[in-house]
Amino acid sequence: MKKITLQDIASHLNISKSTISTVLNGHGDEKRVSKETQEKIIQFAKESNYKANHLARGLSLGKSDMIGLVIPNIGDNYYARIARRIERKARLSGYNVVFSSTGEKQERESELIQSMLSRGVDGLIIASSQKNEEDILKLKKNNFPFVLIERCYPELETNFVGEDNEGGVSLAVKQLIQLGRKRIGFVSLKPGLEAMRMRLEGYQNTMEQRGLVVRDEFIHELEYEYSEDEMYEVVKSMVQFPTSVEGIVFATHFLAASGIRALKQLNIRVPMDVALISFGQMNAFDLIEPPVTAVVQPVDELGDRAVEILLENLEGKNLNHRKIILSNSLKIRKSCGAI
Amino acid sequence: MKKITLQDIASHLNISKSTISTVLNGHGDEKRVSKETQEKIIQFAKESNYKANHLARGLSLGKSDMIGLVIPNIGDNYYARIARRIERKARLSGYNVVFSSTGEKQERESELIQSMLSRGVDGLIIASSQKNEEDILKLKKNNFPFVLIERCYPELETNFVGEDNEGGVSLAVKQLIQLGRKRIGFVSLKPGLEAMRMRLEGYQNTMEQRGLVVRDEFIHELEYEYSEDEMYEVVKSMVQFPTSVEGIVFATHFLAASGIRALKQLNIRVPMDVALISFGQMNAFDLIEPPVTAVVQPVDELGDRAVEILLENLEGKNLNHRKIILSNSLKIRKSCGAI
DNA sequence: TTGAAAGCGGTACCAC
DNA sequence: GTGGTACCGCTTTCAA
């Protein structure tokens, strides 16, 4: 792919590289380049379809106009949607985005951050595995622009855009309670993720506030890579006499999907026997019988805000750390017993 | 983010940049650098956590170790899953991937390709809007390494990894026929996408082969940005006497989801009144009542193969164009009337 | 009003 | 065995 360079234009037009660069960067007037030359240059650049070499430009300027996005898994609908917003908004400001999936592995996350840095990204947006405080701290110490999304390090003062996990679960639990359920269970992932801890707290606090007992048997935490069989056992145990639940809140959309599968296998009627609510949406939740009530996460806004903050940082303004917690809402459908 | 450079190491060690570069790139032995100096260099590089500046390296080498991924929408589960595979495989070969969503707009696709090129990506993987033959042709003429996925330009000889659209639909139609349905409809998107044309052909050919009539009323093509209302009208018209269908094949997963929504609203029983099959999967298809039979697309393999071919091209081997058509399979569930 | 030159951080050729 | 040096393409300062 032969590309035309500044030098090419220079030779062709018999004007120096520097002048051409100045003009093409829009500093023509301020540097008092004559109208004529300006036009000649712009004209020719357009004709020859000149596009500056970003690598060279970046090397010289010390910036790359690239934003790195480090997330657990781009294949997950949740992150994919966030990525979409991020890319869109970044593009509008002239940035491209490089992404990488960590698979929730600390080691890979660390590598990826390093790799992105050596690649010269101007800033990072990270949904951290939360087992990588070291790298994040390093970024912070070096004053490198970055914003954490969805998962934060509570001990670290950093930019952060997240959602109200506790409040979201609380919405769900309250909804179930309001519909008359008292023995409510909670299925989540083993801690390690702050978000999961907050969701658990949301569950516990709300139950307590409403004066409902939380039995040990009500709470189940699966490994991140659980099997459908494990979910089956969990759900089975939850619906068993004498501690059987009347409602379940699932801490993520995929847990909910697995849970529903298990409930079907067990021939448990939803919501008659057990009502349920999912934290997080899934595309076809409205098509499932009964349609699934879900906590709707503010994905779009999350992506948008993350980019906004990062861009502000990149432009050097508003350098103090910002923590933004977006609120969740509840999409009520039949699975919770309503309607 | 202060970074240590080759020059820093050079000064510190009193060894020239060139030697250091040689060693750090693993050409130490072949260039007969003494074991001692090699060790000294490697040692120090490790201690000081030296990471080469990719921009500089890229500028010098004329390559960036970046692959550009241009797709309609990273938020769509289908592309997100492909992206995941691509990123994973690319990373294993030392490449990072920059992505951009075109929103199916020719104009933006064109811009994005340009932008990626000026960014110095080494190769491109593109799911084109198919309204952009011009840019693709330009890439081809310039011998720039790229591979088209999912959508190809039939007139152009290029690398391509796609799926057997015709065969996939054929599987679906045959399945319905086998289960006794004769009046089978097909809901698709307005052409413009080769894949859609092929799917339509698959439908028509299979019907014809089996001696079934295809009435005009059986085929409906919606705009890419259709509304749920439009889908409702389409489905409504399809189930109306006297031309009512007994089965419907939806050309994409989201069309199927909308279609199911419409069928529910119309109180049509699936599969008793109308059986249906979706081309393409959705996460919760197995949870819908009845569970949705779907053509399973070879997403993982598609991503893998695309990267493989691109890497081969980048390494300069196997330069002739390769067209790969992956086959689809059918995941049979109740919605088609089986079981 | 324009241009020469240095430098961004590497790589690689060719002398020493 | 090792190092000097030119160059990748662009930006920017300073001099003309």
GROMACS .gro file of N, CA and C in nm, chain A residues 1-3 49 51-56 58-59 62-66 69 72-77 80-81 83-85 87-88 91 94-103 108 111-112 114-121 138-139 142-144 253 256-258 260-261 264 282-289, chain B residues 1-3 49 51-56 58-59 62-66 69 72-77 80-81 83-85 87-88 91 94-103 108 111-112 114-121 138-139 142-144 253 256-258 260-261 264 282-289:
model
  438
    1MET      N    1   0.086  -0.119   0.000
    1MET     CA    2   0.000   0.000   0.000
    1MET      C    3   0.088   0.122   0.000
    2LYS      N    4   0.122   0.169  -0.115
    2LYS     CA    5   0.205   0.290  -0.122
    2LYS      C    6   0.123   0.408  -0.071
    3LYS      N    7   0.186   0.482   0.015
    3LYS     CA    8   0.114   0.597   0.067
    3LYS      C    9   0.191   0.724   0.038
   49ASN      N   10  -0.527   1.266  -0.211
   49ASN     CA   11  -0.586   1.187  -0.102
   49ASN      C   12  -0.485   1.159   0.008
   51LYS      N   13  -0.320   1.125   0.352
   51LYS     CA   14  -0.361   1.096   0.490
   51LYS      C   15  -0.233   1.084   0.572
   52ALA      N   16  -0.225   1.165   0.674
   52ALA     CA   17  -0.103   1.162   0.756
   52ALA      C   18  -0.082   1.023   0.815
   53ASN      N   19   0.042   0.987   0.828
   53ASN     CA   20   0.077   0.862   0.892
   53ASN      C   21   0.066   0.881   1.043
   54HIS      N   22  -0.031   0.812   1.098
   54HIS     CA   23  -0.056   0.829   1.241
   54HIS      C   24   0.059   0.784   1.329
   55LEU      N   25   0.129   0.683   1.283
   55LEU     CA   26   0.239   0.633   1.364
   55LEU      C   27   0.344   0.742   1.380
   56ALA      N   28   0.379   0.801   1.268
   56ALA     CA   29   0.482   0.905   1.269
   56ALA      C   30   0.432   1.024   1.351
   58GLY      N   31   0.212   1.024   1.577
   58GLY     CA   32   0.206   0.987   1.716
   58GLY      C   33   0.343   0.989   1.782
   59LEU      N   34   0.439   0.938   1.711
   59LEU     CA   35   0.574   0.934   1.766
   59LEU      C   36   0.622   1.075   1.795
   62GLY      N   37   0.391   1.232   2.067
   62GLY     CA   38   0.381   1.161   2.193
   62GLY      C   39   0.239   1.121   2.227
   63LYS      N   40   0.156   1.114   2.125
   63LYS     CA   41   0.022   1.062   2.148
   63LYS      C   42  -0.025   0.985   2.026
   64SER      N   43  -0.120   0.898   2.047
   64SER     CA   44  -0.156   0.808   1.938
   64SER      C   45  -0.301   0.819   1.894
   65ASP      N   46  -0.378   0.899   1.967
   65ASP     CA   47  -0.521   0.906   1.937
   65ASP      C   48  -0.588   0.770   1.946
   66MET      N   49  -0.534   0.689   2.032
   66MET     CA   50  -0.598   0.559   2.053
   66MET      C   51  -0.634   0.543   2.200
   69LEU      N   52  -0.925  -0.040   2.548
   69LEU     CA   53  -1.039  -0.088   2.624
   69LEU      C   54  -1.008  -0.229   2.673
   72PRO      N   55  -1.341  -0.795   3.046
   72PRO     CA   56  -1.333  -0.940   3.065
   72PRO      C   57  -1.361  -1.017   2.937
   73ASN      N   58  -1.462  -0.974   2.861
   73ASN     CA   59  -1.500  -1.054   2.746
   73ASN      C   60  -1.589  -0.976   2.651
   74ILE      N   61  -1.536  -0.949   2.534
   74ILE     CA   62  -1.613  -0.870   2.438
   74ILE      C   63  -1.731  -0.951   2.386
   75GLY      N   64  -1.724  -1.083   2.403
   75GLY     CA   65  -1.832  -1.167   2.354
   75GLY      C   66  -1.957  -1.160   2.441
   76ASP      N   67  -1.939  -1.111   2.562
   76ASP     CA   68  -2.053  -1.096   2.653
   76ASP      C   69  -2.134  -0.974   2.613
   77ASN      N   70  -2.263  -0.996   2.604
   77ASN     CA   71  -2.351  -0.891   2.555
   77ASN      C   72  -2.336  -0.761   2.633
   80ALA      N   73  -2.015  -0.598   2.529
   80ALA     CA   74  -2.022  -0.563   2.388
   80ALA      C   75  -2.101  -0.433   2.371
   81ARG      N   76  -2.208  -0.421   2.447
   81ARG     CA   77  -2.289  -0.301   2.435
   81ARG      C   78  -2.215  -0.178   2.487
   83ALA      N   79  -1.893  -0.151   2.488
   83ALA     CA   80  -1.788  -0.127   2.390
   83ALA      C   81  -1.843  -0.047   2.272
   84ARG      N   82  -1.962  -0.082   2.232
   84ARG     CA   83  -2.023  -0.012   2.120
   84ARG      C   84  -2.033   0.138   2.147
   85ARG      N   85  -2.083   0.170   2.264
   85ARG     CA   86  -2.098   0.311   2.300
   85ARG      C   87  -1.963   0.380   2.308
   87GLU      N   88  -1.683   0.303   2.164
   87GLU     CA   89  -1.622   0.321   2.032
   87GLU      C   90  -1.688   0.438   1.958
   88ARG      N   91  -1.818   0.440   1.965
   88ARG     CA   92  -1.893   0.543   1.895
   88ARG      C   93  -1.851   0.683   1.943
   91ARG      N   94  -1.486   0.769   1.864
   91ARG     CA   95  -1.466   0.800   1.722
   91ARG      C   96  -1.504   0.945   1.692
   94GLY      N   97  -1.233   1.164   1.742
   94GLY     CA   98  -1.110   1.136   1.669
   94GLY      C   99  -1.024   1.025   1.726
   95TYR      N  100  -1.079   0.950   1.817
   95TYR     CA  101  -1.001   0.840   1.874
   95TYR      C  102  -1.046   0.706   1.819
   96ASN      N  103  -0.952   0.617   1.807
   96ASN     CA  104  -0.987   0.480   1.774
   96ASN      C  105  -0.974   0.398   1.901
   97VAL      N  106  -1.038   0.285   1.904
   97VAL     CA  107  -1.022   0.204   2.025
   97VAL      C  108  -0.972   0.064   1.997
   98VAL      N  109  -0.874   0.028   2.077
   98VAL     CA  110  -0.815  -0.106   2.072
   98VAL      C  111  -0.874  -0.182   2.188
   99PHE      N  112  -0.918  -0.301   2.166
   99PHE     CA  113  -0.976  -0.373   2.280
   99PHE      C  114  -0.906  -0.506   2.304
  100SER      N  115  -0.922  -0.555   2.423
  100SER     CA  116  -0.868  -0.685   2.457
  100SER      C  117  -0.952  -0.746   2.568
  101SER      N  118  -0.969  -0.875   2.561
  101SER     CA  119  -1.045  -0.945   2.664
  101SER      C  120  -0.951  -1.017   2.760
  102THR      N  121  -0.980  -1.002   2.887
  102THR     CA  122  -0.891  -1.061   2.988
  102THR      C  123  -0.936  -1.199   3.033
  103GLY      N  124  -1.060  -1.233   3.005
  103GLY     CA  125  -1.111  -1.359   3.055
  103GLY      C  126  -1.109  -1.363   3.207
  108ARG      N  127  -0.347  -1.198   3.259
  108ARG     CA  128  -0.366  -1.146   3.124
  108ARG      C  129  -0.401  -0.998   3.127
  111GLU      N  130  -0.080  -0.814   3.152
  111GLU     CA  131  -0.011  -0.814   3.022
  111GLU      C  132  -0.075  -0.715   2.925
  112LEU      N  133  -0.207  -0.721   2.920
  112LEU     CA  134  -0.279  -0.640   2.823
  112LEU      C  135  -0.258  -0.492   2.850
  114GLN      N  136  -0.004  -0.357   2.994
  114GLN     CA  137   0.134  -0.328   2.952
  114GLN      C  138   0.141  -0.312   2.802
  115SER      N  139   0.082  -0.408   2.735
  115SER     CA  140   0.087  -0.408   2.590
  115SER      C  141   0.023  -0.283   2.532
  116MET      N  142  -0.087  -0.243   2.591
  116MET     CA  143  -0.155  -0.123   2.541
  116MET      C  144  -0.068   0.000   2.566
  117LEU      N  145  -0.004   0.000   2.680
  117LEU     CA  146   0.082   0.115   2.711
  117LEU      C  147   0.198   0.124   2.612
  118SER      N  148   0.262   0.012   2.588
  118SER     CA  149   0.376   0.016   2.498
  118SER      C  150   0.329   0.048   2.357
  119ARG      N  151   0.204   0.023   2.335
  119ARG     CA  152   0.144   0.055   2.206
  119ARG      C  153   0.114   0.204   2.198
  120GLY      N  154   0.128   0.269   2.311
  120GLY     CA  155   0.113   0.413   2.310
  120GLY      C  156  -0.028   0.466   2.317
  121VAL      N  157  -0.120   0.387   2.371
  121VAL     CA  158  -0.255   0.442   2.383
  121VAL      C  159  -0.252   0.565   2.473
  138LYS      N  160  -0.011   0.151   3.969
  138LYS     CA  161   0.101   0.203   3.891
  138LYS      C  162   0.052   0.312   3.795
  139LEU      N  163  -0.058   0.284   3.730
  139LEU     CA  164  -0.116   0.381   3.637
  139LEU      C  165  -0.143   0.512   3.711
  142ASN      N  166   0.158   0.706   3.803
  142ASN     CA  167   0.221   0.770   3.688
  142ASN      C  168   0.131   0.875   3.625
  143ASN      N  169   0.017   0.895   3.688
  143ASN     CA  170  -0.075   0.994   3.633
  143ASN      C  171  -0.119   0.963   3.492
  144PHE      N  172  -0.124   0.837   3.462
  144PHE     CA  173  -0.171   0.799   3.330
  144PHE      C  174  -0.323   0.806   3.329
  253HIS      N  175  -2.732  -1.173   3.446
  253HIS     CA  176  -2.824  -1.223   3.342
  253HIS      C  177  -2.798  -1.368   3.307
  256ALA      N  178  -2.927  -1.593   3.571
  256ALA     CA  179  -3.073  -1.603   3.560
  256ALA      C  180  -3.112  -1.704   3.453
  257ALA      N  181  -3.046  -1.695   3.339
  257ALA     CA  182  -3.078  -1.787   3.230
  257ALA      C  183  -3.057  -1.932   3.275
  258SER      N  184  -2.944  -1.957   3.336
  258SER     CA  185  -2.917  -2.092   3.385
  258SER      C  186  -3.020  -2.134   3.489
  260ILE      N  187  -3.324  -2.034   3.523
  260ILE     CA  188  -3.454  -2.062   3.461
  260ILE      C  189  -3.452  -2.201   3.398
  261ARG      N  190  -3.340  -2.233   3.336
  261ARG     CA  191  -3.325  -2.366   3.279
  261ARG      C  192  -3.347  -2.473   3.387
  264LYS      N  193  -3.704  -2.501   3.505
  264LYS     CA  194  -3.785  -2.574   3.407
  264LYS      C  195  -3.766  -2.724   3.425
  282MET      N  196  -3.131  -0.962   2.917
  282MET     CA  197  -3.087  -1.048   2.809
  282MET      C  198  -3.187  -1.025   2.697
  283ASN      N  199  -3.141  -1.038   2.573
  283ASN     CA  200  -3.224  -1.002   2.459
  283ASN      C  201  -3.365  -1.060   2.460
  284ALA      N  202  -3.372  -1.187   2.491
  284ALA     CA  203  -3.502  -1.251   2.472
  284ALA      C  204  -3.580  -1.267   2.602
  285PHE      N  205  -3.541  -1.194   2.704
  285PHE     CA  206  -3.609  -1.208   2.833
  285PHE      C  207  -3.760  -1.183   2.823
  286ASP      N  208  -3.799  -1.100   2.730
  286ASP     CA  209  -3.943  -1.072   2.718
  286ASP      C  210  -4.017  -1.186   2.648
  287LEU      N  211  -3.942  -1.277   2.590
  287LEU     CA  212  -4.006  -1.384   2.514
  287LEU      C  213  -4.019  -1.514   2.592
  288ILE      N  214  -3.946  -1.518   2.703
  288ILE     CA  215  -3.950  -1.637   2.786
  288ILE      C  216  -4.085  -1.644   2.855
  289GLU      N  217  -4.129  -1.764   2.882
  289GLU     CA  218  -4.257  -1.781   2.952
  289GLU      C  219  -4.233  -1.824   3.094
  340MET      N  220   0.329   0.938   3.202
  340MET     CA  221   0.387   0.803   3.211
  340MET      C  222   0.527   0.804   3.152
  341LYS      N  223   0.621   0.827   3.235
  341LYS     CA  224   0.760   0.828   3.186
  341LYS      C  225   0.799   0.687   3.144
  342LYS      N  226   0.854   0.678   3.026
  342LYS     CA  227   0.893   0.545   2.982
  342LYS      C  228   1.042   0.541   2.954
  388ASN      N  229   1.224  -0.278   3.350
  388ASN     CA  230   1.092  -0.301   3.291
  388ASN      C  231   1.077  -0.229   3.157
  390LYS      N  232   0.999  -0.155   2.789
  390LYS     CA  233   0.904  -0.201   2.686
  390LYS      C  234   0.925  -0.112   2.565
  391ALA      N  235   0.953  -0.174   2.454
  391ALA     CA  236   0.977  -0.096   2.333
  391ALA      C  237   0.855  -0.011   2.299
  392ASN      N  238   0.879   0.102   2.246
  392ASN     CA  239   0.772   0.190   2.199
  392ASN      C  240   0.724   0.139   2.062
  393HIS      N  241   0.603   0.090   2.063
  393HIS     CA  242   0.549   0.031   1.941
  393HIS      C  243   0.536   0.129   1.826
  394LEU      N  244   0.508   0.253   1.861
  394LEU     CA  245   0.492   0.352   1.756
  394LEU      C  246   0.624   0.368   1.680
  395ALA      N  247   0.727   0.386   1.757
  395ALA     CA  248   0.859   0.405   1.696
  395ALA      C  249   0.898   0.281   1.616
  397GLY      N  250   0.708   0.060   1.497
  397GLY     CA  251   0.622   0.048   1.380
  397GLY      C  252   0.664   0.141   1.268
  398LEU      N  253   0.697   0.261   1.307
  398LEU     CA  254   0.737   0.359   1.206
  398LEU      C  255   0.862   0.310   1.133
  401GLY      N  256   0.772  -0.019   0.944
  401GLY     CA  257   0.664  -0.012   0.847
  401GLY      C  258   0.552  -0.107   0.881
  402LYS      N  259   0.546  -0.148   1.007
  402LYS     CA  260   0.433  -0.230   1.047
  402LYS      C  261   0.395  -0.195   1.191
  403SER      N  262   0.273  -0.227   1.228
  403SER     CA  263   0.227  -0.182   1.358
  403SER      C  264   0.182  -0.295   1.451
  404ASP      N  265   0.180  -0.416   1.398
  404ASP     CA  266   0.128  -0.528   1.477
  404ASP      C  267  -0.015  -0.503   1.521
  405MET      N  268  -0.086  -0.432   1.440
  405MET     CA  269  -0.227  -0.411   1.471
  405MET      C  270  -0.313  -0.459   1.355
  408LEU      N  271  -1.044  -0.426   1.267
  408LEU     CA  272  -1.166  -0.502   1.251
  408LEU      C  273  -1.281  -0.406   1.223
  411PRO      N  274  -2.030  -0.419   1.127
  411PRO     CA  275  -2.148  -0.333   1.134
  411PRO      C  276  -2.175  -0.285   1.277
  412ASN      N  277  -2.159  -0.373   1.374
  412ASN     CA  278  -2.199  -0.335   1.509
  412ASN      C  279  -2.144  -0.430   1.614
  413ILE      N  280  -2.052  -0.381   1.694
  413ILE     CA  281  -1.992  -0.468   1.795
  413ILE      C  282  -2.094  -0.504   1.902
  414GLY      N  283  -2.201  -0.426   1.910
  414GLY     CA  284  -2.302  -0.454   2.011
  414GLY      C  285  -2.389  -0.574   1.977
  415ASP      N  286  -2.387  -0.613   1.851
  415ASP     CA  287  -2.464  -0.729   1.808
  415ASP      C  288  -2.391  -0.857   1.851
  416ASN      N  289  -2.467  -0.943   1.913
  416ASN     CA  290  -2.407  -1.063   1.968
  416ASN      C  291  -2.327  -1.143   1.865
  419ALA      N  292  -2.005  -0.962   1.807
  419ALA     CA  293  -1.927  -0.960   1.930
  419ALA      C  294  -1.856  -1.094   1.949
  420ARG      N  295  -1.927  -1.199   1.918
  420ARG     CA  296  -1.866  -1.331   1.936
  420ARG      C  297  -1.754  -1.353   1.836
  422ALA      N  298  -1.578  -1.115   1.709
  422ALA     CA  299  -1.470  -1.026   1.754
  422ALA      C  300  -1.388  -1.092   1.863
  423ARG      N  301  -1.458  -1.158   1.952
  423ARG     CA  302  -1.390  -1.224   2.063
  423ARG      C  303  -1.288  -1.324   2.012
  424ARG      N  304  -1.330  -1.404   1.916
  424ARG     CA  305  -1.239  -1.505   1.862
  424ARG      C  306  -1.122  -1.441   1.790
  426GLU      N  307  -0.994  -1.145   1.832
  426GLU     CA  308  -0.900  -1.081   1.924
  426GLU      C  309  -0.813  -1.186   1.991
  427ARG      N  310  -0.876  -1.291   2.034
  427ARG     CA  311  -0.805  -1.396   2.105
  427ARG      C  312  -0.693  -1.454   2.018
  430ARG      N  313  -0.416  -1.198   1.933
  430ARG     CA  314  -0.328  -1.172   2.048
  430ARG      C  315  -0.222  -1.279   2.060
  433GLY      N  316   0.064  -1.202   1.869
  433GLY     CA  317   0.129  -1.073   1.896
  433GLY      C  318   0.061  -0.952   1.833
  434TYR      N  319  -0.059  -0.971   1.788
  434TYR     CA  320  -0.129  -0.857   1.729
  434TYR      C  321  -0.237  -0.804   1.823
  435ASN      N  322  -0.258  -0.676   1.816
  435ASN     CA  323  -0.371  -0.618   1.886
  435ASN      C  324  -0.477  -0.587   1.782
  436VAL      N  325  -0.599  -0.573   1.826
  436VAL     CA  326  -0.701  -0.539   1.728
  436VAL      C  327  -0.777  -0.411   1.763
  437VAL      N  328  -0.789  -0.328   1.662
  437VAL     CA  329  -0.865  -0.204   1.671
  437VAL      C  330  -0.997  -0.230   1.601
  438PHE      N  331  -1.105  -0.192   1.662
  438PHE     CA  332  -1.233  -0.219   1.597
  438PHE      C  333  -1.312  -0.092   1.576
  439SER      N  334  -1.404  -0.101   1.484
  439SER     CA  335  -1.495   0.010   1.458
  439SER      C  336  -1.625  -0.043   1.402
  440SER      N  337  -1.732   0.021   1.441
  440SER     CA  338  -1.863  -0.021   1.391
  440SER      C  339  -1.911   0.075   1.283
  441THR      N  340  -1.961   0.019   1.176
  441THR     CA  341  -2.002   0.102   1.063
  441THR      C  342  -2.150   0.138   1.067
  442GLY      N  343  -2.227   0.064   1.146
  442GLY     CA  344  -2.372   0.087   1.145
  442GLY      C  345  -2.430   0.060   1.007
  447ARG      N  346  -1.952   0.559   0.642
  447ARG     CA  347  -1.869   0.541   0.761
  447ARG      C  348  -1.771   0.427   0.741
  450GLU      N  349  -1.478   0.569   0.558
  450GLU     CA  350  -1.395   0.649   0.650
  450GLU      C  351  -1.312   0.562   0.742
  451LEU      N  352  -1.379   0.463   0.798
  451LEU     CA  353  -1.312   0.378   0.896
  451LEU      C  354  -1.195   0.304   0.834
  453GLN      N  355  -1.022   0.397   0.581
  453GLN     CA  356  -0.916   0.497   0.561
  453GLN      C  357  -0.844   0.525   0.691
  454SER      N  358  -0.922   0.548   0.792
  454SER     CA  359  -0.865   0.581   0.922
  454SER      C  360  -0.775   0.470   0.973
  455MET      N  361  -0.819   0.348   0.954
  455MET     CA  362  -0.738   0.235   0.999
  455MET      C  363  -0.608   0.228   0.920
  456LEU      N  364  -0.620   0.256   0.793
  456LEU     CA  365  -0.500   0.251   0.710
  456LEU      C  366  -0.400   0.356   0.754
  457SER      N  367  -0.448   0.476   0.773
  457SER     CA  368  -0.355   0.583   0.810
  457SER      C  369  -0.299   0.556   0.949
  458ARG      N  370  -0.371   0.476   1.021
  458ARG     CA  371  -0.326   0.436   1.154
  458ARG      C  372  -0.219   0.329   1.143
  459GLY      N  373  -0.203   0.278   1.023
  459GLY     CA  374  -0.096   0.183   1.000
  459GLY      C  375  -0.125   0.039   1.036
  460VAL      N  376  -0.252   0.002   1.040
  460VAL     CA  377  -0.279  -0.139   1.068
  460VAL      C  378  -0.214  -0.226   0.960
  477LYS      N  379  -0.988  -0.098  -0.400
  477LYS     CA  380  -0.864  -0.023  -0.382
  477LYS      C  381  -0.765  -0.106  -0.298
  478LEU      N  382  -0.817  -0.163  -0.192
  478LEU     CA  383  -0.732  -0.246  -0.106
  478LEU      C  384  -0.670  -0.359  -0.189
  481ASN      N  385  -0.405  -0.252  -0.426
  481ASN     CA  386  -0.281  -0.216  -0.358
  481ASN      C  387  -0.218  -0.334  -0.288
  482ASN      N  388  -0.281  -0.450  -0.306
  482ASN     CA  389  -0.227  -0.568  -0.242
  482ASN      C  390  -0.218  -0.556  -0.092
  483PHE      N  391  -0.310  -0.481  -0.037
  483PHE     CA  392  -0.312  -0.468   0.108
  483PHE      C  393  -0.379  -0.593   0.166
  592HIS      N  394  -3.149  -1.383   1.361
  592HIS     CA  395  -3.193  -1.407   1.499
  592HIS      C  396  -3.283  -1.297   1.550
  595ALA      N  397  -3.622  -1.321   1.405
  595ALA     CA  398  -3.696  -1.429   1.471
  595ALA      C  399  -3.754  -1.379   1.603
  596ALA      N  400  -3.673  -1.309   1.680
  596ALA     CA  401  -3.720  -1.260   1.808
  596ALA      C  402  -3.841  -1.168   1.789
  597SER      N  403  -3.830  -1.077   1.695
  597SER     CA  404  -3.943  -0.987   1.669
  597SER      C  405  -4.064  -1.066   1.622
  599ILE      N  406  -4.144  -1.371   1.685
  599ILE     CA  407  -4.205  -1.444   1.796
  599ILE      C  408  -4.290  -1.350   1.880
  600ARG      N  409  -4.238  -1.230   1.900
  600ARG     CA  410  -4.315  -1.129   1.973
  600ARG      C  411  -4.450  -1.107   1.904
  603LYS      N  412  -4.689  -1.397   1.939
  603LYS     CA  413  -4.750  -1.400   2.073
  603LYS      C  414  -4.866  -1.303   2.079
  621MET      N  415  -2.975  -1.713   1.948
  621MET     CA  416  -2.981  -1.607   2.047
  621MET      C  417  -2.968  -1.678   2.181
  622ASN      N  418  -2.911  -1.608   2.277
  622ASN     CA  419  -2.879  -1.673   2.404
  622ASN      C  420  -2.993  -1.751   2.468
  623ALA      N  421  -3.110  -1.691   2.469
  623ALA     CA  422  -3.217  -1.752   2.546
  623ALA      C  423  -3.316  -1.831   2.461
  624PHE      N  424  -3.277  -1.863   2.340
  624PHE     CA  425  -3.369  -1.934   2.252
  624PHE      C  426  -3.418  -2.066   2.313
  625ASP      N  427  -3.336  -2.125   2.395
  625ASP     CA  428  -3.378  -2.253   2.454
  625ASP      C  429  -3.477  -2.232   2.568
  626LEU      N  430  -3.492  -2.108   2.611
  626LEU     CA  431  -3.579  -2.081   2.726
  626LEU      C  432  -3.717  -2.033   2.684
  627ILE      N  433  -3.727  -1.995   2.559
  627ILE     CA  434  -3.855  -1.946   2.510
  627ILE      C  435  -3.951  -2.063   2.499
  628GLU      N  436  -4.079  -2.036   2.514
  628GLU     CA  437  -4.178  -2.142   2.504
  628GLU      C  438  -4.256  -2.125   2.375
   0.00000   0.00000   0.00000
